Amino acid sequence: MPTYRLDIEYLGTDWHGWQIQPSHPTIQGALETALQTALRKPVSITGSGRTDTGVHACGQVAHFQFDQPIDNQRLLASLRGLLPRSIAVRSILRVADGFHARFDARSRQYRYRLGSLPFAIDEAIRWYMRPAPDMDRMNEGARLLVGKQDFSSFCRTQSETENRICTVETAYWQAVPDKAGALDFVIRADRFLHGMVRAIVGTLVDVGQGKRSPESISKILAATNRVEAGFAAPPHGLMLEQVSYPSDSAAESNSLD
Amino acid sequence: MPTYRLDIEYLGTDWHGWQIQPSHPTIQGALETALQTALRKPVSITGSGRTDTGVHACGQVAHFQFDQPIDNQRLLASLRGLLPRSIAVRSILRVADGFHARFDARSRQYRYRLGSLPFAIDEAIRWYMRPAPDMDRMNEGARLLVGKQDFSSFCRTQSETENRICTVETAYWQAVPDKAGALDFVIRADRFLHGMVRAIVGTLVDVGQGKRSPESISKILAATNRVEAGFAAPPHGLMLEQVSYPSDSAAESNSLD
């Protein structure tokens, strides 16, 4: 059946995460309601993965199947009218039949924003903390996350996922240009476990504040036990930034039409 | 008397602009109230210039005089606790006695954000418009703004300013990396008249949508009459980004302490 890819941006502040829940407003739920109104038929969408309550995205990807022709530009405009301002569909693309936003994803990239001086413009998406953590120490620790490893120590204990092996391609902190006191953490992996990025950020902040050594990251990984890692950083600093697919080069050139 | 410089960031959405008004909440008013509480004495602050209702800033500068010693870091932390989340004092610096945020400013830089595809994260600070204006045409028009010229045609008619001569150093549109459909306008000048950037943006958008020619900008300037220019773009896309002073290189190295 004809398959469509949605590229989605959302401010997660007022939402109970991505995944549909019976009694709370969710991003997936809002999107399905808007699509059903615009297309006059029930539509089920599948995201690349869930995001937790309060987590944002500027590069979430989802797909749905629909058996009638769609005018992409018109649907984009309709959705802008139907959706609340905190959710935006950035592009709608007809993709190869059978494209699957979750199973076809090759990697995901998250960004965690942190700031040690007061800020206002990015208040909703940046975690304020004092004192400033030491970026060099955090980067020493972050380097030890790279590679194919068991991330059980950074996975929520309630998670039912059995396979806890993830391949982290890149993980580093960087100062934000022109924004004193602002630090961003970027991490990309083939897959992420439940609560993984926030547990990693909370633990690296411990390292940056001198409460743990950079080398402790290796010991925490080896323990495969959540209690060894630090607290979870708050959700509002986290953003799903990019999901990559084998077909991306083709898709991107289309979406800029 | 000892003089202090404040570097200030604010989301202008819920504020009636910078300047104190008797019956509406303003950014200057909120700052003076917070300073008075923290320092236990009335404090008057002077900004580099006003911003209108709904306009944001990430680089507003103000000064105040105070005759007792101030612990900058402690005051910064107190202000973060006292101010609403939409206003942040980013740094407090003791500067040369007699520093004046408005009279000493050498140039101001504004950024106007525009987007022709739906967005959510930057909804509060970016103007959504369809169809997308032609950036090359807008840049042809923008080039004609550069130089020392009479900007009466881009000044609110109620403004009482007699001198309408401004020297525009730079004015250009640029695509935002990694954000399809997003265009930013950057303009820097020694001074700006009331409503000037928004009138310029509204007029350049007319140019970008084919309703005016790029060359019409020169004719509009020559007319020195507000009715010749286009409508004012909405305030929420506008941000005061930077105010430059002769003393900046010294001040900046201090503020990163």
Coordinates of C-alpha atoms in Angstrom, one line a residue:
Chain A
M1 CA 0.0 0.0 0.0
P2 CA 1.2 3.6 -0.7
T3 CA 3.4 4.6 2.2
Y4 CA 4.1 8.2 3.5
R5 CA 6.9 9.5 5.6
L6 CA 6.3 12.4 8.1
D7 CA 9.1 14.5 9.5
I8 CA 7.9 16.0 12.7
E9 CA 9.0 18.6 15.2
Y10 CA 7.5 19.1 18.7
L11 CA 8.0 20.9 21.9
G12 CA 7.2 18.1 24.4
T13 CA 6.6 20.3 27.4
D14 CA 2.8 19.8 27.6
W15 CA 2.7 16.3 26.2
H16 CA 2.8 12.9 27.8
G17 CA 5.4 11.7 25.4
W18 CA 5.1 10.3 21.9
Q19 CA 3.1 7.1 22.4
I20 CA -0.7 7.0 22.4
Q21 CA -2.2 6.6 25.9
P22 CA -5.9 6.2 26.6
S23 CA -6.2 9.0 29.1
H24 CA -3.4 11.5 28.4
P25 CA -2.6 13.8 25.5
T26 CA 0.3 12.4 23.4
I27 CA 2.0 13.5 20.3
Q28 CA 1.1 10.4 18.3
G29 CA -2.5 10.8 19.4
A30 CA -2.7 14.4 18.3
L31 CA -1.1 13.5 14.9
E32 CA -3.5 10.7 14.3
T33 CA -6.5 12.8 15.2
A34 CA -5.3 15.6 12.9
L35 CA -4.6 13.2 10.0
Q36 CA -8.0 11.5 10.4
T37 CA -9.7 14.9 10.2
A38 CA -7.7 16.0 7.2
L39 CA -8.0 12.7 5.3
R40 CA -11.5 11.7 6.5
K41 CA -10.4 8.2 7.4
P42 CA -8.7 6.6 10.5
V43 CA -5.0 6.6 10.1
S44 CA -2.4 4.8 12.3
I45 CA 1.1 6.2 12.4
T46 CA 4.3 4.5 13.5
G47 CA 7.1 6.5 14.9
S48 CA 10.9 5.8 14.7
G49 CA 10.7 5.3 18.5
R50 CA 9.0 6.7 21.6
T51 CA 10.1 9.9 23.4
D52 CA 9.2 10.3 27.1
T53 CA 7.0 12.9 28.7
G54 CA 8.5 16.3 28.3
V55 CA 11.1 15.3 25.7
H56 CA 11.3 17.3 22.5
A57 CA 12.0 16.5 18.9
C58 CA 13.1 18.4 15.8
G59 CA 13.7 15.2 13.7
Q60 CA 11.1 12.6 14.7
V61 CA 10.1 10.4 11.7
A62 CA 6.9 8.4 11.4
H63 CA 5.1 6.6 8.6
F64 CA 1.6 5.7 7.7
Q65 CA -0.1 3.8 4.8
F66 CA -3.0 5.3 2.9
D67 CA -4.8 3.8 -0.1
Q68 CA -5.9 7.0 -1.8
P69 CA -3.9 9.8 -3.5
I70 CA -2.6 12.5 -1.2
D71 CA -1.8 16.1 -2.2
N72 CA 1.3 16.5 0.1
Q73 CA 1.5 20.3 0.1
R74 CA -2.2 20.7 0.8
L75 CA -2.1 18.1 3.6
L76 CA 0.9 19.9 5.1
A77 CA -1.1 23.1 5.2
S78 CA -4.2 21.4 6.6
L79 CA -2.1 19.8 9.4
R80 CA -0.6 23.1 10.3
G81 CA -4.2 24.4 10.8
L82 CA -5.4 21.3 12.7
L83 CA -2.4 20.7 15.0
P84 CA -1.6 22.6 18.2
R85 CA 1.4 25.0 17.8
S86 CA 3.6 22.7 19.8
I87 CA 3.5 20.0 17.1
A88 CA 4.5 20.6 13.5
V89 CA 4.7 18.3 10.5
R90 CA 7.7 19.6 8.6
S91 CA 7.3 17.4 5.5
I92 CA 5.2 14.7 4.0
L93 CA 6.8 12.4 1.4
R94 CA 5.6 9.4 -0.5
V95 CA 8.2 6.8 0.1
A96 CA 8.8 3.2 -1.1
D97 CA 6.0 0.9 -0.2
G98 CA 7.0 -0.9 3.0
F99 CA 9.1 1.8 4.4
H100 CA 9.1 1.4 8.2
A101 CA 10.0 4.4 10.4
R102 CA 11.2 2.2 13.2
F103 CA 12.6 -1.0 11.6
D104 CA 14.4 0.8 8.8
A105 CA 16.1 3.4 11.0
R106 CA 19.9 3.0 10.9
S107 CA 20.7 5.5 13.7
R108 CA 19.2 8.1 16.0
Q109 CA 20.8 11.3 17.2
Y110 CA 19.9 13.1 20.4
R111 CA 21.0 16.4 21.8
Y112 CA 20.9 17.4 25.5
R113 CA 21.1 21.1 26.3
L114 CA 22.6 22.4 29.5
G115 CA 23.4 25.9 30.8
S116 CA 25.2 27.2 33.8
L117 CA 24.3 30.9 33.3
P118 CA 20.7 32.1 33.4
F119 CA 18.9 32.1 30.0
A120 CA 15.3 32.9 28.8
I121 CA 14.9 32.3 25.1
D122 CA 15.7 28.5 25.4
E123 CA 14.3 28.1 28.9
A124 CA 11.9 25.3 27.7
I125 CA 14.6 23.2 26.1
R126 CA 17.8 23.7 28.3
W127 CA 18.6 22.4 31.7
Y128 CA 19.9 25.1 34.1
M129 CA 22.4 23.8 36.6
R130 CA 25.0 25.4 38.9
P131 CA 27.9 25.1 39.2
A132 CA 29.1 24.6 35.7
P133 CA 30.4 21.1 35.1
D134 CA 33.9 20.6 33.6
M135 CA 33.4 19.9 29.9
D136 CA 36.8 18.3 29.4
R137 CA 36.2 15.8 32.2
M138 CA 32.7 15.0 30.8
N139 CA 34.2 14.5 27.3
E140 CA 36.8 12.1 28.8
G141 CA 33.9 10.1 30.2
A142 CA 31.8 10.4 27.1
R143 CA 34.6 8.8 24.9
L144 CA 34.2 5.6 26.9
L145 CA 30.6 5.2 25.8
V146 CA 31.5 4.9 22.1
G147 CA 31.4 1.4 20.6
K148 CA 29.2 -1.7 20.8
Q149 CA 28.5 -2.3 24.4
D150 CA 25.9 -3.5 26.9
F151 CA 24.1 -0.4 28.2
S152 CA 22.0 -2.1 30.9
S153 CA 23.4 0.3 33.5
F154 CA 21.8 3.2 31.7
C155 CA 18.5 1.5 31.0
R156 CA 15.4 2.0 33.2
T157 CA 14.9 -1.0 35.4
Q158 CA 11.2 -1.3 34.4
S159 CA 12.2 -1.7 30.7
E160 CA 11.3 -5.1 29.3
T161 CA 13.8 -4.9 26.5
E162 CA 16.0 -8.0 26.6
N163 CA 18.7 -7.0 24.2
R164 CA 20.7 -4.2 25.9
I165 CA 23.5 -4.0 23.3
C166 CA 23.8 -0.6 21.6
T167 CA 26.4 0.7 19.2
V168 CA 27.2 4.3 20.1
E169 CA 28.8 6.0 17.0
T170 CA 29.5 9.4 18.6
A171 CA 29.1 11.0 22.0
Y172 CA 30.6 14.4 22.9
W173 CA 30.0 17.7 24.7
Q174 CA 30.5 21.0 22.9
A175 CA 30.3 24.7 23.9
V176 CA 27.5 26.6 22.1
P177 CA 28.9 29.4 20.0
D178 CA 27.8 32.9 21.2
K179 CA 26.1 31.6 24.3
A180 CA 28.3 31.8 27.4
G181 CA 27.7 28.9 29.8
A182 CA 25.8 26.7 27.4
L183 CA 26.9 23.2 26.7
D184 CA 25.3 20.7 24.4
F185 CA 25.7 16.9 24.5
V186 CA 25.4 15.0 21.2
I187 CA 25.0 11.3 21.1
R188 CA 24.3 9.0 18.1
A189 CA 23.7 5.3 18.2
D190 CA 22.0 2.5 16.2
R191 CA 19.4 2.3 19.0
F192 CA 18.7 3.6 22.5
L193 CA 17.2 2.0 25.6
H194 CA 14.5 3.4 27.7
G195 CA 15.8 6.5 29.7
M196 CA 19.3 5.9 28.3
V197 CA 20.3 9.4 27.2
R198 CA 19.0 11.1 30.4
A199 CA 20.8 8.5 32.6
I200 CA 24.0 9.1 30.6
V201 CA 23.7 12.9 30.9
G202 CA 23.0 12.7 34.7
T203 CA 26.1 10.4 35.1
L204 CA 28.4 12.6 33.0
V205 CA 27.3 15.7 35.0
D206 CA 28.4 13.8 38.1
V207 CA 31.8 13.4 36.3
G208 CA 31.8 17.1 35.3
Q209 CA 31.2 18.1 38.9
G210 CA 33.9 15.9 40.3
K211 CA 31.6 13.4 42.0
R212 CA 32.8 10.6 39.8
S213 CA 36.0 10.0 37.8
P214 CA 35.8 9.9 34.0
E215 CA 37.1 6.3 34.1
S216 CA 34.2 5.3 36.3
I217 CA 32.0 5.2 33.1
S218 CA 33.8 2.0 32.1
K219 CA 33.1 0.4 35.5
I220 CA 29.5 1.5 35.3
L221 CA 29.1 -0.1 31.9
A222 CA 30.7 -3.3 33.1
A223 CA 28.4 -3.6 36.1
T224 CA 25.3 -3.9 33.8
N225 CA 23.3 -2.5 36.7
R226 CA 21.2 0.7 36.7
V227 CA 22.1 1.5 40.3
E228 CA 25.7 2.1 39.4
A229 CA 24.9 5.0 37.1
G230 CA 23.8 8.5 38.2
F231 CA 20.3 10.1 38.4
A232 CA 18.4 10.8 35.2
A233 CA 18.7 14.4 33.9
P234 CA 15.3 16.2 33.5
P235 CA 13.4 15.5 30.3
H236 CA 13.1 19.1 29.1
G237 CA 16.8 19.4 28.1
L238 CA 16.5 16.4 25.7
M239 CA 15.7 16.5 22.0
L240 CA 15.5 13.8 19.4
E241 CA 17.4 15.5 16.6
Q242 CA 17.8 13.1 13.7
V243 CA 16.8 9.7 12.6
S244 CA 18.8 8.3 9.7
Y245 CA 17.7 5.9 7.0
P246 CA 19.5 4.1 4.2
S247 CA 17.3 6.0 1.8
D248 CA 18.0 9.4 3.2
S249 CA 20.0 11.1 0.4
A250 CA 17.0 10.7 -1.9
A251 CA 14.4 11.7 0.6
E252 CA 16.2 14.9 1.6
S253 CA 16.5 16.2 -1.9
N254 CA 12.7 15.7 -2.3
S255 CA 11.7 17.4 0.9
L256 CA 13.3 20.7 -0.1
D257 CA 11.1 21.0 -3.2
Chain B
M1 CA 29.6 56.4 41.2
P2 CA 30.4 52.6 40.6
T3 CA 28.6 51.5 37.4
Y4 CA 27.5 48.0 36.5
R5 CA 26.6 46.6 33.1
L6 CA 23.9 44.0 32.8
D7 CA 23.7 41.6 29.8
I8 CA 20.1 40.5 29.4
E9 CA 18.1 37.9 27.5
Y10 CA 14.3 37.9 27.3
L11 CA 11.4 36.2 25.6
G12 CA 9.2 39.3 25.0
T13 CA 5.9 37.3 24.3
D14 CA 4.2 38.2 27.6
W15 CA 5.7 41.7 28.1
H16 CA 4.7 45.2 27.1
G17 CA 8.1 45.9 25.7
W18 CA 11.3 47.1 27.5
Q19 CA 10.4 50.5 28.8
I20 CA 8.6 51.0 32.2
Q21 CA 4.9 51.8 32.0
P22 CA 2.7 52.6 34.9
S23 CA 0.0 50.0 34.2
H24 CA 1.6 47.2 32.2
P25 CA 4.3 44.7 33.0
T26 CA 7.6 45.6 31.2
I27 CA 11.0 44.1 31.2
Q28 CA 12.7 47.2 32.6
G29 CA 10.1 47.2 35.4
A30 CA 10.6 43.6 36.3
L31 CA 14.4 44.0 36.4
E32 CA 14.2 47.1 38.6
T33 CA 11.9 45.3 41.0
A34 CA 14.2 42.3 41.2
L35 CA 17.3 44.5 41.7
Q36 CA 15.6 46.5 44.4
T37 CA 14.7 43.3 46.2
A38 CA 18.2 41.8 45.8
L39 CA 20.1 45.0 46.7
R40 CA 17.6 46.4 49.3
K41 CA 17.6 49.8 47.6
P42 CA 15.8 51.4 44.7
V43 CA 17.7 51.0 41.5
S44 CA 17.1 52.7 38.1
I45 CA 18.5 50.9 35.0
T46 CA 19.1 52.4 31.6
G47 CA 18.8 50.1 28.6
S48 CA 20.7 50.4 25.2
G49 CA 17.3 51.2 23.7
R50 CA 13.7 50.2 23.9
T51 CA 12.2 47.1 22.4
D52 CA 8.5 47.0 21.5
T53 CA 5.8 44.8 22.9
G54 CA 6.4 41.2 22.0
V55 CA 10.0 41.7 20.7
H56 CA 12.7 39.5 22.2
A57 CA 16.4 40.0 23.0
C58 CA 19.4 37.8 23.6
G59 CA 21.8 40.7 23.8
Q60 CA 20.1 43.6 25.5
V61 CA 22.5 45.7 27.6
A62 CA 21.7 48.0 30.5
H63 CA 23.6 49.9 33.2
F64 CA 22.9 51.1 36.7
Q65 CA 24.9 52.9 39.4
F66 CA 25.2 51.6 42.9
D67 CA 27.2 53.0 45.7
Q68 CA 28.0 49.9 47.7
P69 CA 30.0 46.8 46.9
I70 CA 28.2 44.1 44.9
D71 CA 29.1 40.4 44.8
N72 CA 28.4 39.8 41.1
Q73 CA 28.0 36.1 41.2
R74 CA 25.7 36.2 44.1
L75 CA 23.6 38.9 42.6
L76 CA 23.4 36.9 39.4
A77 CA 22.1 33.9 41.3
S78 CA 19.6 36.0 43.3
L79 CA 18.2 37.6 40.1
R80 CA 17.7 34.2 38.6
G81 CA 15.5 33.3 41.6
L82 CA 13.7 36.6 41.6
L83 CA 13.0 37.1 37.9
P84 CA 10.3 35.3 35.9
R85 CA 11.7 32.6 33.6
S86 CA 11.2 34.8 30.5
I87 CA 13.8 37.3 31.7
A88 CA 17.4 36.3 32.4
V89 CA 20.4 38.4 33.5
R90 CA 23.3 36.7 31.8
S91 CA 26.1 38.6 33.3
I92 CA 26.8 41.5 35.7
L93 CA 30.0 43.4 35.3
R94 CA 31.6 46.4 37.1
V95 CA 32.5 48.8 34.2
A96 CA 34.2 52.1 34.0
D97 CA 32.4 54.8 36.0
G98 CA 30.2 56.8 33.6
F99 CA 29.6 53.9 31.2
H100 CA 26.2 54.5 29.5
A101 CA 24.4 51.6 27.8
R102 CA 22.6 53.9 25.4
F103 CA 25.0 56.8 24.6
D104 CA 28.1 54.6 24.4
A105 CA 26.6 52.0 22.1
R106 CA 28.4 51.9 18.8
S107 CA 26.0 49.6 16.9
R108 CA 23.0 47.4 17.4
Q109 CA 22.2 44.1 15.6
Y110 CA 18.8 42.6 15.1
R111 CA 17.7 39.3 13.8
Y112 CA 14.3 38.6 12.2
R113 CA 13.3 34.9 11.9
L114 CA 10.9 33.7 9.2
G115 CA 9.7 30.3 8.2
S116 CA 7.7 28.9 5.3
L117 CA 7.3 25.4 6.6
P118 CA 5.6 24.5 9.8
F119 CA 7.8 24.5 13.0
A120 CA 7.2 24.0 16.7
I121 CA 10.4 24.5 18.7
D122 CA 10.9 28.1 17.7
E123 CA 7.2 28.9 17.3
A124 CA 7.5 31.8 19.8
I125 CA 10.3 33.5 17.9
R126 CA 9.7 32.8 14.2
W127 CA 7.1 34.2 11.8
Y128 CA 5.3 31.6 9.7
M129 CA 4.3 32.8 6.3
R130 CA 3.3 31.1 3.1
P131 CA 4.3 31.1 0.3
A132 CA 8.0 31.2 0.8
P133 CA 9.5 34.6 -0.3
D134 CA 12.4 34.5 -2.8
M135 CA 15.6 35.0 -0.8
D136 CA 17.7 36.3 -3.7
R137 CA 15.2 39.0 -4.5
M138 CA 15.0 40.0 -0.8
N139 CA 18.8 40.2 -0.7
E140 CA 18.9 42.4 -3.8
G141 CA 16.6 44.8 -2.0
A142 CA 18.4 44.5 1.4
R143 CA 21.7 45.6 -0.2
L144 CA 20.1 49.0 -1.0
L145 CA 19.6 49.6 2.7
V146 CA 23.3 49.6 3.5
G147 CA 25.0 53.0 4.0
K148 CA 24.2 56.3 5.7
Q149 CA 20.7 57.3 4.6
D150 CA 17.4 58.9 5.8
F151 CA 15.2 56.1 7.0
S152 CA 12.0 58.2 7.5
S153 CA 10.1 55.8 5.3
F154 CA 10.7 53.0 7.7
C155 CA 10.0 55.0 10.9
R156 CA 6.7 55.0 12.7
T157 CA 4.8 58.2 12.0
Q158 CA 4.1 58.9 15.7
S159 CA 7.8 58.9 16.4
E160 CA 9.1 62.2 17.7
T161 CA 12.7 61.6 16.6
E162 CA 13.9 64.4 14.4
N163 CA 17.1 62.9 13.2
R164 CA 16.2 60.1 10.9
I165 CA 19.6 59.4 9.5
C166 CA 21.0 55.9 10.2
T167 CA 24.1 54.1 9.0
V168 CA 23.3 50.5 8.2
E169 CA 26.5 48.5 8.3
T170 CA 25.0 45.2 7.1
A171 CA 21.6 43.8 6.0
Y172 CA 21.1 40.3 4.6
W173 CA 18.9 37.2 4.6
Q174 CA 20.4 33.8 5.1
A175 CA 19.0 30.2 5.0
V176 CA 19.2 28.5 8.5
P177 CA 21.4 25.4 8.4
D178 CA 19.5 22.1 9.0
K179 CA 16.1 23.9 9.1
A180 CA 14.3 23.6 5.7
G181 CA 12.1 26.7 5.0
A182 CA 13.7 28.9 7.6
L183 CA 15.2 32.3 6.7
D184 CA 16.9 34.8 9.0
F185 CA 17.3 38.5 8.3
V186 CA 20.3 40.1 10.0
I187 CA 20.7 43.9 10.2
R188 CA 23.3 46.0 12.0
A189 CA 23.3 49.8 12.2
D190 CA 24.6 52.6 14.5
R191 CA 21.0 53.3 15.5
F192 CA 17.4 52.2 14.6
L193 CA 14.2 54.3 14.4
H194 CA 11.0 53.3 16.0
G195 CA 9.5 50.3 14.2
M196 CA 12.3 50.3 11.6
V197 CA 13.3 46.7 11.4
R198 CA 9.7 45.4 11.3
A199 CA 8.9 47.9 8.5
I200 CA 12.0 46.9 6.6
V201 CA 11.1 43.1 7.0
G202 CA 7.5 43.7 5.9
T203 CA 8.7 45.6 2.8
L204 CA 11.4 43.0 1.9
V205 CA 8.8 40.2 2.2
D206 CA 6.7 42.2 -0.4
V207 CA 9.8 42.2 -2.6
G208 CA 10.3 38.4 -2.0
Q209 CA 6.7 37.7 -2.9
G210 CA 6.9 39.7 -6.1
K211 CA 4.6 42.5 -5.0
R212 CA 7.5 45.1 -5.2
S213 CA 10.7 45.2 -7.2
P214 CA 14.1 45.0 -5.4
E215 CA 14.9 48.4 -6.8
S216 CA 11.8 49.9 -5.2
I217 CA 13.7 50.0 -1.9
S218 CA 15.8 53.0 -3.2
K219 CA 12.6 54.8 -4.2
I220 CA 11.0 54.1 -0.8
L221 CA 14.1 55.5 0.9
A222 CA 14.1 58.6 -1.3
A223 CA 10.4 59.3 -0.6
T224 CA 11.1 59.8 3.2
N225 CA 7.4 58.9 3.8
R226 CA 6.2 55.9 5.8
V227 CA 3.3 55.2 3.5
E228 CA 5.6 54.2 0.7
A229 CA 7.0 51.2 2.7
G230 CA 5.1 48.0 3.4
F231 CA 3.3 46.8 6.5
A232 CA 5.2 46.1 9.7
A233 CA 6.1 42.4 10.2
P234 CA 4.8 41.0 13.5
P235 CA 6.9 41.5 16.6
H236 CA 7.4 37.9 17.7
G237 CA 9.9 37.2 14.9
L238 CA 12.2 40.0 16.0
M239 CA 15.2 39.8 18.4
L240 CA 17.7 42.3 19.6
E241 CA 20.8 40.2 19.2
Q242 CA 23.8 42.3 20.0
V243 CA 24.8 45.8 21.2
S244 CA 28.4 46.8 20.6
Y245 CA 30.5 49.1 22.7
P246 CA 34.1 50.5 22.2
S247 CA 35.0 48.7 25.4
D248 CA 33.7 45.2 24.3
S249 CA 36.8 43.2 24.0
A250 CA 37.7 43.8 27.6
A251 CA 34.1 43.3 28.9
E252 CA 33.7 40.0 27.0
S253 CA 36.8 38.4 28.4
N254 CA 35.6 39.3 31.9
S255 CA 32.1 37.9 31.5
L256 CA 33.4 34.4 30.9
D257 CA 35.1 34.2 34.3

